mmCIF file of N, CA, C and O in Angstrom:
data_model
loop_
_atom_site.group_PDB
_atom_site.id
_atom_site.type_symbol
_atom_site.label_atom_id
_atom_site.label_comp_id
_atom_site.label_asym_id
_atom_site.label_seq_id
_atom_site.Cartn_x
_atom_site.Cartn_y
_atom_site.Cartn_z
ATOM 1 N N MET A 1 72.107 186.915 117.430
ATOM 2 C CA MET A 1 71.694 187.407 118.765
ATOM 3 C C MET A 1 72.146 186.486 119.650
ATOM 4 O O MET A 1 72.021 185.499 119.610
ATOM 5 N N ALA A 2 73.168 187.004 120.459
ATOM 6 C CA ALA A 2 73.720 185.990 121.523
ATOM 7 C C ALA A 2 73.052 186.162 122.885
ATOM 8 O O ALA A 2 72.437 187.403 123.252
ATOM 9 N N PHE A 3 72.752 185.067 123.487
ATOM 10 C CA PHE A 3 71.982 185.257 124.886
ATOM 11 C C PHE A 3 72.739 184.066 125.823
ATOM 12 O O PHE A 3 72.367 183.044 125.584
ATOM 13 N N VAL A 4 73.203 184.604 126.806
ATOM 14 C CA VAL A 4 73.758 183.471 127.897
ATOM 15 C C VAL A 4 74.568 182.414 127.237
ATOM 16 O O VAL A 4 73.898 181.346 127.691
ATOM 17 N N GLY A 5 75.335 182.523 126.439
ATOM 18 C CA GLY A 5 76.228 181.462 125.800
ATOM 19 C C GLY A 5 75.403 180.679 124.588
ATOM 20 O O GLY A 5 75.874 179.692 124.302
ATOM 21 N N HIS A 6 74.153 181.421 124.131
ATOM 22 C CA HIS A 6 73.601 180.727 122.967
ATOM 23 C C HIS A 6 73.363 181.703 121.892
ATOM 24 O O HIS A 6 73.325 182.624 122.257
ATOM 25 N N MET A 7 73.349 181.236 120.998
ATOM 26 C CA MET A 7 73.030 182.109 119.596
ATOM 27 C C MET A 7 71.706 181.675 119.329
ATOM 28 O O MET A 7 71.165 180.596 118.740
ATOM 29 N N VAL A 8 70.816 182.884 118.821
ATOM 30 C CA VAL A 8 69.406 182.429 118.287
ATOM 31 C C VAL A 8 69.445 183.222 117.271
ATOM 32 O O VAL A 8 69.945 184.328 116.690
ATOM 33 N N SER A 9 69.082 182.241 116.167
ATOM 34 C CA SER A 9 68.868 182.903 114.882
ATOM 35 C C SER A 9 67.948 182.090 114.067
ATOM 36 O O SER A 9 66.833 181.417 114.700
ATOM 37 N N LYS A 10 67.333 182.276 112.914
ATOM 38 C CA LYS A 10 66.091 181.641 112.232
ATOM 39 C C LYS A 10 66.113 180.319 111.936
ATOM 40 O O LYS A 10 65.276 179.657 111.981
ATOM 41 N N LYS A 11 67.477 179.828 112.135
ATOM 42 C CA LYS A 11 67.762 178.116 112.367
ATOM 43 C C LYS A 11 67.724 177.480 113.634
ATOM 44 O O LYS A 11 67.172 176.307 113.759
ATOM 45 N N GLY A 12 67.271 178.492 114.482
ATOM 46 C CA GLY A 12 67.041 177.892 115.996
ATOM 47 C C GLY A 12 68.189 178.370 116.831
ATOM 48 O O GLY A 12 68.781 179.282 116.521
ATOM 49 N N ILE A 13 68.282 177.632 117.877
ATOM 50 C CA ILE A 13 69.213 178.221 119.357
ATOM 51 C C ILE A 13 70.476 177.027 119.152
ATOM 52 O O ILE A 13 70.106 176.047 118.897
ATOM 53 N N MET A 14 71.595 177.624 119.085
ATOM 54 C CA MET A 14 72.854 177.036 118.905
ATOM 55 C C MET A 14 73.489 177.464 120.023
ATOM 56 O O MET A 14 73.748 178.739 120.417
ATOM 57 N N ILE A 15 74.580 176.661 120.406
ATOM 58 C CA ILE A 15 75.672 177.228 121.432
ATOM 59 C C ILE A 15 76.721 178.011 120.698
ATOM 60 O O ILE A 15 77.068 178.000 119.677
ATOM 61 N N ASP A 16 77.052 179.003 121.425
ATOM 62 C CA ASP A 16 77.719 180.183 120.866
ATOM 63 C C ASP A 16 79.366 179.442 120.880
ATOM 64 O O ASP A 16 79.797 178.680 121.681
ATOM 65 N N PRO A 17 79.750 179.621 119.670
ATOM 66 C CA PRO A 17 81.350 178.979 119.125
ATOM 67 C C PRO A 17 82.144 179.225 119.970
ATOM 68 O O PRO A 17 83.163 178.684 120.577
ATOM 69 N N GLN A 18 82.180 180.383 120.731
ATOM 70 C CA GLN A 18 83.272 180.811 121.789
ATOM 71 C C GLN A 18 83.170 179.807 122.929
ATOM 72 O O GLN A 18 84.052 179.426 123.423
ATOM 73 N N LYS A 19 81.999 179.636 123.317
ATOM 74 C CA LYS A 19 81.832 178.582 124.503
ATOM 75 C C LYS A 19 82.168 177.097 124.054
ATOM 76 O O LYS A 19 82.840 176.452 124.965
ATOM 77 N N ILE A 20 82.094 176.801 122.841
ATOM 78 C CA ILE A 20 82.692 175.274 122.313
ATOM 79 C C ILE A 20 84.235 175.539 122.576
ATOM 80 O O ILE A 20 84.622 174.357 122.899
ATOM 81 N N GLU A 21 84.638 176.430 121.794
ATOM 82 C CA GLU A 21 86.140 176.403 122.103
ATOM 83 C C GLU A 21 86.864 176.446 123.416
ATOM 84 O O GLU A 21 87.606 175.889 123.823
ATOM 85 N N ALA A 22 86.155 177.168 124.497
ATOM 86 C CA ALA A 22 86.390 177.024 125.835
ATOM 87 C C ALA A 22 86.413 175.716 126.293
ATOM 88 O O ALA A 22 87.323 175.098 127.083
ATOM 89 N N VAL A 23 85.274 174.865 125.913
ATOM 90 C CA VAL A 23 85.281 173.711 126.388
ATOM 91 C C VAL A 23 86.401 172.780 125.806
ATOM 92 O O VAL A 23 86.831 172.133 126.653
ATOM 93 N N LYS A 24 86.280 173.011 124.447
ATOM 94 C CA LYS A 24 87.628 171.998 123.855
ATOM 95 C C LYS A 24 88.891 172.414 124.469
ATOM 96 O O LYS A 24 89.929 171.502 124.553
ATOM 97 N N GLY A 25 88.963 173.588 124.926
ATOM 98 C CA GLY A 25 90.470 174.046 125.349
ATOM 99 C C GLY A 25 90.587 173.898 126.990
ATOM 100 O O GLY A 25 91.550 173.910 127.502
ATOM 101 N N TRP A 26 89.746 173.182 127.394
ATOM 102 C CA TRP A 26 89.950 173.011 129.033
ATOM 103 C C TRP A 26 90.761 171.919 129.332
ATOM 104 O O TRP A 26 90.930 170.987 128.366
ATOM 105 N N GLU A 27 91.872 172.145 130.435
ATOM 106 C CA GLU A 27 92.674 171.183 130.685
ATOM 107 C C GLU A 27 92.138 169.824 130.922
ATOM 108 O O GLU A 27 90.993 169.848 131.696
ATOM 109 N N ARG A 28 92.759 168.850 130.739
ATOM 110 C CA ARG A 28 92.290 167.503 130.923
ATOM 111 C C ARG A 28 92.227 167.163 132.503
ATOM 112 O O ARG A 28 93.297 167.489 133.098
ATOM 113 N N PRO A 29 91.072 166.995 133.096
ATOM 114 C CA PRO A 29 90.975 166.755 134.578
ATOM 115 C C PRO A 29 91.617 165.845 135.069
ATOM 116 O O PRO A 29 91.626 164.485 134.456
ATOM 117 N N THR A 30 92.326 166.142 136.317
ATOM 118 C CA THR A 30 93.087 164.736 136.881
ATOM 119 C C THR A 30 92.634 164.253 138.147
ATOM 120 O O THR A 30 93.545 163.635 138.810
ATOM 121 N N THR A 31 91.815 165.181 138.981
ATOM 122 C CA THR A 31 91.333 164.554 140.172
ATOM 123 C C THR A 31 89.654 164.511 140.190
ATOM 124 O O THR A 31 89.185 164.970 139.168
ATOM 125 N N ILE A 32 89.406 163.760 141.184
ATOM 126 C CA ILE A 32 87.803 163.516 141.246
ATOM 127 C C ILE A 32 86.893 164.930 141.007
ATOM 128 O O ILE A 32 86.130 165.109 140.264
ATOM 129 N N THR A 33 87.679 165.980 141.898
ATOM 130 C CA THR A 33 86.870 167.257 141.799
ATOM 131 C C THR A 33 86.814 167.941 140.444
ATOM 132 O O THR A 33 85.977 168.539 140.222
ATOM 133 N N GLU A 34 87.994 167.927 139.821
ATOM 134 C CA GLU A 34 88.205 168.345 138.624
ATOM 135 C C GLU A 34 87.112 167.945 137.537
ATOM 136 O O GLU A 34 86.506 168.387 136.769
ATOM 137 N N ILE A 35 87.186 166.365 137.592
ATOM 138 C CA ILE A 35 86.045 165.864 136.850
ATOM 139 C C ILE A 35 84.570 166.312 137.070
ATOM 140 O O ILE A 35 83.943 166.346 136.272
ATOM 141 N N HIS A 36 84.237 166.319 138.644
ATOM 142 C CA HIS A 36 83.061 166.671 138.780
ATOM 143 C C HIS A 36 82.541 168.080 138.335
ATOM 144 O O HIS A 36 81.679 168.226 137.531
ATOM 145 N N SER A 37 83.752 168.990 138.314
ATOM 146 C CA SER A 37 83.454 170.348 137.771
ATOM 147 C C SER A 37 83.251 170.291 136.333
ATOM 148 O O SER A 37 82.367 170.582 135.812
ATOM 149 N N PHE A 38 84.258 169.451 135.430
ATOM 150 C CA PHE A 38 83.910 169.332 134.008
ATOM 151 C C PHE A 38 82.648 169.039 133.591
ATOM 152 O O PHE A 38 81.929 169.358 132.847
ATOM 153 N N VAL A 39 82.277 167.688 134.277
ATOM 154 C CA VAL A 39 81.134 166.889 134.005
ATOM 155 C C VAL A 39 79.616 167.972 134.034
ATOM 156 O O VAL A 39 78.826 168.282 133.317
ATOM 157 N N GLY A 40 79.888 168.672 135.472
ATOM 158 C CA GLY A 40 78.840 169.775 135.872
ATOM 159 C C GLY A 40 78.761 170.785 134.580
ATOM 160 O O GLY A 40 77.351 171.344 134.333
ATOM 161 N N LEU A 41 79.867 171.389 134.068
ATOM 162 C CA LEU A 41 79.754 172.404 133.105
ATOM 163 C C LEU A 41 79.316 171.751 132.055
ATOM 164 O O LEU A 41 78.580 172.418 131.151
ATOM 165 N N ALA A 42 79.780 170.747 131.568
ATOM 166 C CA ALA A 42 79.312 169.956 130.279
ATOM 167 C C ALA A 42 78.108 169.754 130.334
ATOM 168 O O ALA A 42 77.183 169.664 129.264
ATOM 169 N N SER A 43 77.446 169.222 131.432
ATOM 170 C CA SER A 43 76.125 168.780 131.410
ATOM 171 C C SER A 43 75.010 169.997 131.268
ATOM 172 O O SER A 43 73.902 169.655 130.818
ATOM 173 N N TYR A 44 75.543 171.053 131.324
ATOM 174 C CA TYR A 44 74.343 172.131 131.050
ATOM 175 C C TYR A 44 74.430 172.588 129.634
ATOM 176 O O TYR A 44 73.157 172.685 129.070
ATOM 177 N N TYR A 45 75.266 171.855 128.497
ATOM 178 C CA TYR A 45 74.875 171.737 127.284
ATOM 179 C C TYR A 45 74.697 170.277 126.760
ATOM 180 O O TYR A 45 74.914 170.231 125.487
ATOM 181 N N SER A 46 74.154 169.593 127.729
ATOM 182 C CA SER A 46 73.843 168.093 127.158
ATOM 183 C C SER A 46 72.894 168.051 125.964
ATOM 184 O O SER A 46 72.726 167.144 125.428
ATOM 185 N N HIS A 47 71.835 168.934 126.007
ATOM 186 C CA HIS A 47 70.721 168.544 125.129
ATOM 187 C C HIS A 47 71.231 169.027 123.801
ATOM 188 O O HIS A 47 70.717 168.750 122.747
ATOM 189 N N PHE A 48 72.640 169.783 123.577
ATOM 190 C CA PHE A 48 73.065 169.728 122.526
ATOM 191 C C PHE A 48 73.991 168.795 121.906
ATOM 192 O O PHE A 48 74.579 168.884 120.640
ATOM 193 N N VAL A 49 74.237 167.755 122.896
ATOM 194 C CA VAL A 49 75.308 167.098 122.413
ATOM 195 C C VAL A 49 74.530 165.597 122.382
ATOM 196 O O VAL A 49 74.321 165.010 123.357
ATOM 197 N N LYS A 50 74.709 165.181 121.088
ATOM 198 C CA LYS A 50 74.171 163.694 120.832
ATOM 199 C C LYS A 50 74.746 162.467 121.705
ATOM 200 O O LYS A 50 76.124 162.345 121.481
ATOM 201 N N GLY A 51 74.349 161.646 122.537
ATOM 202 C CA GLY A 51 74.869 160.582 123.219
ATOM 203 C C GLY A 51 75.667 161.015 124.479
ATOM 204 O O GLY A 51 76.580 160.484 124.841
ATOM 205 N N PHE A 52 75.332 162.132 124.794
ATOM 206 C CA PHE A 52 75.900 163.069 125.927
ATOM 207 C C PHE A 52 75.985 162.255 127.185
ATOM 208 O O PHE A 52 76.890 161.805 127.851
ATOM 209 N N ALA A 53 74.936 161.247 127.502
ATOM 210 C CA ALA A 53 74.619 160.493 128.422
ATOM 211 C C ALA A 53 75.930 159.453 128.563
ATOM 212 O O ALA A 53 76.591 159.048 129.442
ATOM 213 N N ALA A 54 75.998 158.745 127.554
ATOM 214 C CA ALA A 54 76.928 157.800 127.404
ATOM 215 C C ALA A 54 78.385 158.281 127.639
ATOM 216 O O ALA A 54 79.281 157.464 128.211
ATOM 217 N N ILE A 55 78.646 159.601 127.027
ATOM 218 C CA ILE A 55 80.013 159.989 127.170
ATOM 219 C C ILE A 55 80.318 160.163 128.580
ATOM 220 O O ILE A 55 81.417 160.207 129.095
ATOM 221 N N ALA A 56 79.110 160.923 129.429
ATOM 222 C CA ALA A 56 79.420 161.454 130.542
ATOM 223 C C ALA A 56 79.579 160.333 131.649
ATOM 224 O O ALA A 56 80.044 160.210 132.873
ATOM 225 N N SER A 57 78.964 159.080 131.279
ATOM 226 C CA SER A 57 78.771 157.911 132.194
ATOM 227 C C SER A 57 80.450 157.416 132.298
ATOM 228 O O SER A 57 80.658 157.183 133.338
ATOM 229 N N SER A 58 81.157 157.568 131.318
ATOM 230 C CA SER A 58 82.445 156.814 131.647
ATOM 231 C C SER A 58 83.181 157.807 132.489
ATOM 232 O O SER A 58 84.127 157.382 133.274
ATOM 233 N N LEU A 59 83.050 159.003 132.398
ATOM 234 C CA LEU A 59 83.481 159.966 133.141
ATOM 235 C C LEU A 59 82.963 160.019 134.584
ATOM 236 O O LEU A 59 84.006 160.065 135.525
ATOM 237 N N THR A 60 81.891 159.788 134.840
ATOM 238 C CA THR A 60 81.322 159.564 136.171
ATOM 239 C C THR A 60 81.883 158.366 136.927
ATOM 240 O O THR A 60 81.988 158.361 138.001
ATOM 241 N N ARG A 61 82.204 157.390 136.052
ATOM 242 C CA ARG A 61 82.549 156.075 136.463
ATOM 243 C C ARG A 61 84.018 156.235 137.188
ATOM 244 O O ARG A 61 84.202 155.501 137.964
ATOM 245 N N LEU A 62 84.800 157.265 136.774
ATOM 246 C CA LEU A 62 86.286 157.671 137.037
ATOM 247 C C LEU A 62 86.093 158.034 138.684
ATOM 248 O O LEU A 62 87.100 157.918 139.290
ATOM 249 N N THR A 63 84.841 158.696 139.161
ATOM 250 C CA THR A 63 84.849 159.342 140.215
ATOM 251 C C THR A 63 84.152 158.257 141.366
ATOM 252 O O THR A 63 84.305 158.735 142.550
ATOM 253 N N GLN A 64 83.955 156.984 140.889
ATOM 254 C CA GLN A 64 83.431 156.223 141.950
ATOM 255 C C GLN A 64 84.297 155.212 142.481
ATOM 256 O O GLN A 64 85.369 154.682 141.838
ATOM 257 N N LYS A 65 84.246 155.156 143.787
ATOM 258 C CA LYS A 65 85.366 154.146 144.454
ATOM 259 C C LYS A 65 84.581 152.669 144.129
ATOM 260 O O LYS A 65 83.534 152.484 144.132
ATOM 261 N N ASP A 66 85.627 151.866 144.008
ATOM 262 C CA ASP A 66 85.444 150.295 143.713
ATOM 263 C C ASP A 66 85.167 149.761 144.973
ATOM 264 O O ASP A 66 86.256 149.015 145.361
ATOM 265 N N GLU A 67 83.955 150.053 145.700
ATOM 266 C CA GLU A 67 83.703 148.980 147.044
ATOM 267 C C GLU A 67 83.345 147.775 146.929
ATOM 268 O O GLU A 67 82.989 146.913 147.830
ATOM 269 N N GLY A 68 82.877 147.189 145.492
ATOM 270 C CA GLY A 68 82.223 146.031 145.351
ATOM 271 C C GLY A 68 80.805 146.104 145.807
ATOM 272 O O GLY A 68 80.127 147.370 145.997
ATOM 273 N N ARG A 69 80.123 144.844 145.924
ATOM 274 C CA ARG A 69 78.801 145.012 146.447
ATOM 275 C C ARG A 69 78.771 144.365 147.368
ATOM 276 O O ARG A 69 79.378 142.854 147.547
ATOM 277 N N VAL A 70 77.664 144.550 148.585
ATOM 278 C CA VAL A 70 77.329 143.428 149.518
ATOM 279 C C VAL A 70 76.742 142.413 149.051
ATOM 280 O O VAL A 70 75.389 142.360 148.512
ATOM 281 N N ILE A 71 76.972 140.941 149.208
ATOM 282 C CA ILE A 71 76.394 140.038 148.970
ATOM 283 C C ILE A 71 75.794 139.006 150.075
ATOM 284 O O ILE A 71 74.788 138.163 149.677
ATOM 285 N N ALA A 72 75.962 139.449 151.140
ATOM 286 C CA ALA A 72 75.139 138.843 152.346
ATOM 287 C C ALA A 72 75.867 139.451 153.628
ATOM 288 O O ALA A 72 76.771 140.219 153.864
ATOM 289 N N TYR A 73 74.713 139.269 154.626
ATOM 290 C CA TYR A 73 74.986 139.904 156.014
ATOM 291 C C TYR A 73 75.024 138.786 157.063
ATOM 292 O O TYR A 73 74.195 137.849 156.815
ATOM 293 N N ALA A 74 75.816 138.568 157.920
ATOM 294 C CA ALA A 74 75.726 137.750 159.059
ATOM 295 C C ALA A 74 76.261 138.253 160.376
ATOM 296 O O ALA A 74 77.194 139.403 160.139
ATOM 297 N N SER A 75 75.729 137.908 161.492
ATOM 298 C CA SER A 75 76.110 138.318 162.675
ATOM 299 C C SER A 75 75.968 137.426 163.712
ATOM 300 O O SER A 75 75.150 136.631 163.547
ATOM 301 N N ARG A 76 76.575 137.531 164.974
ATOM 302 C CA ARG A 76 76.436 136.616 165.966
ATOM 303 C C ARG A 76 77.150 137.390 167.364
ATOM 304 O O ARG A 76 77.702 138.044 167.065
ATOM 305 N N ARG A 77 76.577 137.027 168.285
ATOM 306 C CA ARG A 77 77.042 137.634 169.730
ATOM 307 C C ARG A 77 78.368 136.513 170.037
ATOM 308 O O ARG A 77 78.389 135.558 169.863
ATOM 309 N N LEU A 78 79.237 137.447 170.674
ATOM 310 C CA LEU A 78 80.545 136.952 171.149
ATOM 311 C C LEU A 78 80.266 136.034 172.194
ATOM 312 O O LEU A 78 79.363 136.156 173.031
ATOM 313 N N LYS A 79 80.916 134.830 172.435
ATOM 314 C CA LYS A 79 80.801 133.674 173.453
ATOM 315 C C LYS A 79 81.671 134.514 174.732
ATOM 316 O O LYS A 79 82.405 135.777 174.333
ATOM 317 N N VAL A 80 81.272 134.231 175.961
ATOM 318 C CA VAL A 80 81.921 134.885 176.992
ATOM 319 C C VAL A 80 83.474 134.965 177.012
ATOM 320 O O VAL A 80 84.286 136.166 177.189
ATOM 321 N N HIS A 81 84.127 133.957 176.768
ATOM 322 C CA HIS A 81 85.525 133.573 176.339
ATOM 323 C C HIS A 81 86.019 134.368 175.140
ATOM 324 O O HIS A 81 87.206 134.919 175.342
ATOM 325 N N GLU A 82 85.119 134.857 174.250
ATOM 326 C CA GLU A 82 85.646 135.188 172.884
ATOM 327 C C GLU A 82 85.841 136.756 173.146
ATOM 328 O O GLU A 82 86.500 137.397 172.643
ATOM 329 N N LYS A 83 85.020 137.520 174.082
ATOM 330 C CA LYS A 83 85.459 138.948 174.505
ATOM 331 C C LYS A 83 86.812 139.323 174.848
ATOM 332 O O LYS A 83 86.862 140.381 174.853
ATOM 333 N N ASN A 84 87.486 138.315 175.246
ATOM 334 C CA ASN A 84 88.922 138.874 175.775
ATOM 335 C C ASN A 84 89.888 138.494 174.598
ATOM 336 O O ASN A 84 91.373 138.615 174.776
ATOM 337 N N TYR A 85 89.548 137.981 173.312
ATOM 338 C CA TYR A 85 90.410 137.783 172.241
ATOM 339 C C TYR A 85 90.856 139.245 171.823
ATOM 340 O O TYR A 85 90.223 140.241 171.835
ATOM 341 N N PRO A 86 92.173 139.163 171.428
ATOM 342 C CA PRO A 86 92.826 140.233 170.716
ATOM 343 C C PRO A 86 91.852 140.547 169.370
ATOM 344 O O PRO A 86 91.484 139.585 168.608
ATOM 345 N N THR A 87 92.233 141.736 168.837
ATOM 346 C CA THR A 87 91.584 141.988 167.433
ATOM 347 C C THR A 87 91.733 141.279 166.402
ATOM 348 O O THR A 87 90.914 140.688 165.570
ATOM 349 N N TYR A 88 92.951 140.756 166.434
ATOM 350 C CA TYR A 88 93.638 139.980 165.180
ATOM 351 C C TYR A 88 92.633 138.474 165.225
ATOM 352 O O TYR A 88 92.363 138.391 164.244
ATOM 353 N N ASP A 89 92.671 138.059 166.645
ATOM 354 C CA ASP A 89 91.821 136.870 166.588
ATOM 355 C C ASP A 89 90.440 136.920 166.270
ATOM 356 O O ASP A 89 89.652 136.162 165.814
ATOM 357 N N LEU A 90 89.660 138.263 166.653
ATOM 358 C CA LEU A 90 88.329 138.607 166.457
ATOM 359 C C LEU A 90 88.315 138.620 164.901
ATOM 360 O O LEU A 90 86.957 138.153 164.674
ATOM 361 N N GLU A 91 88.995 139.128 164.409
ATOM 362 C CA GLU A 91 89.003 139.309 162.781
ATOM 363 C C GLU A 91 88.912 137.781 162.054
ATOM 364 O O GLU A 91 88.235 137.681 160.969
ATOM 365 N N LEU A 92 89.817 137.097 162.895
ATOM 366 C CA LEU A 92 90.005 135.364 162.176
ATOM 367 C C LEU A 92 88.827 135.053 162.413
ATOM 368 O O LEU A 92 88.163 134.154 161.681
ATOM 369 N N LEU A 93 88.181 134.995 163.701
ATOM 370 C CA LEU A 93 86.980 134.712 164.023
ATOM 371 C C LEU A 93 85.659 134.657 163.164
ATOM 372 O O LEU A 93 84.925 134.015 162.743
ATOM 373 N N ALA A 94 85.756 135.816 162.606
ATOM 374 C CA ALA A 94 84.731 136.356 161.663
ATOM 375 C C ALA A 94 84.825 135.963 160.596
ATOM 376 O O ALA A 94 83.765 135.571 159.914
ATOM 377 N N VAL A 95 85.986 135.951 159.973
ATOM 378 C CA VAL A 95 86.311 135.200 158.723
ATOM 379 C C VAL A 95 85.857 133.690 158.610
ATOM 380 O O VAL A 95 85.190 133.292 157.793
ATOM 381 N N VAL A 96 86.057 132.948 159.744
ATOM 382 C CA VAL A 96 86.112 131.582 159.811
ATOM 383 C C VAL A 96 84.178 131.275 160.090
ATOM 384 O O VAL A 96 83.852 130.572 159.233
ATOM 385 N N PHE A 97 83.783 132.394 160.516
ATOM 386 C CA PHE A 97 82.031 132.385 160.742
ATOM 387 C C PHE A 97 81.503 132.576 159.390
ATOM 388 O O PHE A 97 80.508 131.550 159.159
ATOM 389 N N ALA A 98 81.891 133.359 158.755
ATOM 390 C CA ALA A 98 81.487 133.826 157.451
ATOM 391 C C ALA A 98 81.578 132.481 156.663
ATOM 392 O O ALA A 98 80.873 132.330 155.701
ATOM 393 N N LEU A 99 82.987 131.818 156.419
ATOM 394 C CA LEU A 99 83.069 131.012 155.758
ATOM 395 C C LEU A 99 82.579 129.481 155.828
ATOM 396 O O LEU A 99 81.710 128.839 155.210
ATOM 397 N N LYS A 100 81.724 129.464 156.947
ATOM 398 C CA LYS A 100 81.039 128.373 157.625
ATOM 399 C C LYS A 100 79.777 128.494 157.206
ATOM 400 O O LYS A 100 78.697 127.560 156.759
ATOM 401 N N LEU A 101 79.343 129.821 156.908
ATOM 402 C CA LEU A 101 77.873 129.769 156.428
ATOM 403 C C LEU A 101 78.035 129.855 154.939
ATOM 404 O O LEU A 101 76.949 129.476 154.322
#
């Protein structure tokens, strides 16, 4: 007996084979949105797939931006004469300040 994409029998609940073929035939995702869509669809069946979390984690990592991690914070007020510095010099001033710390 079929029910919402699942087959129910004396052996228990299984995924409808047609749904498995639909997922196998899914085009390879190439954008972040497509990856999110695929992982969302596949996660519905996660309890039927052994090691699903490990498989999905590699796909999820593809969607993350590599911004690194903050290792320290620092700040200080600009001195009166520094307020007139051009942006380039202010950025350089920030780098020098951070390196001194």
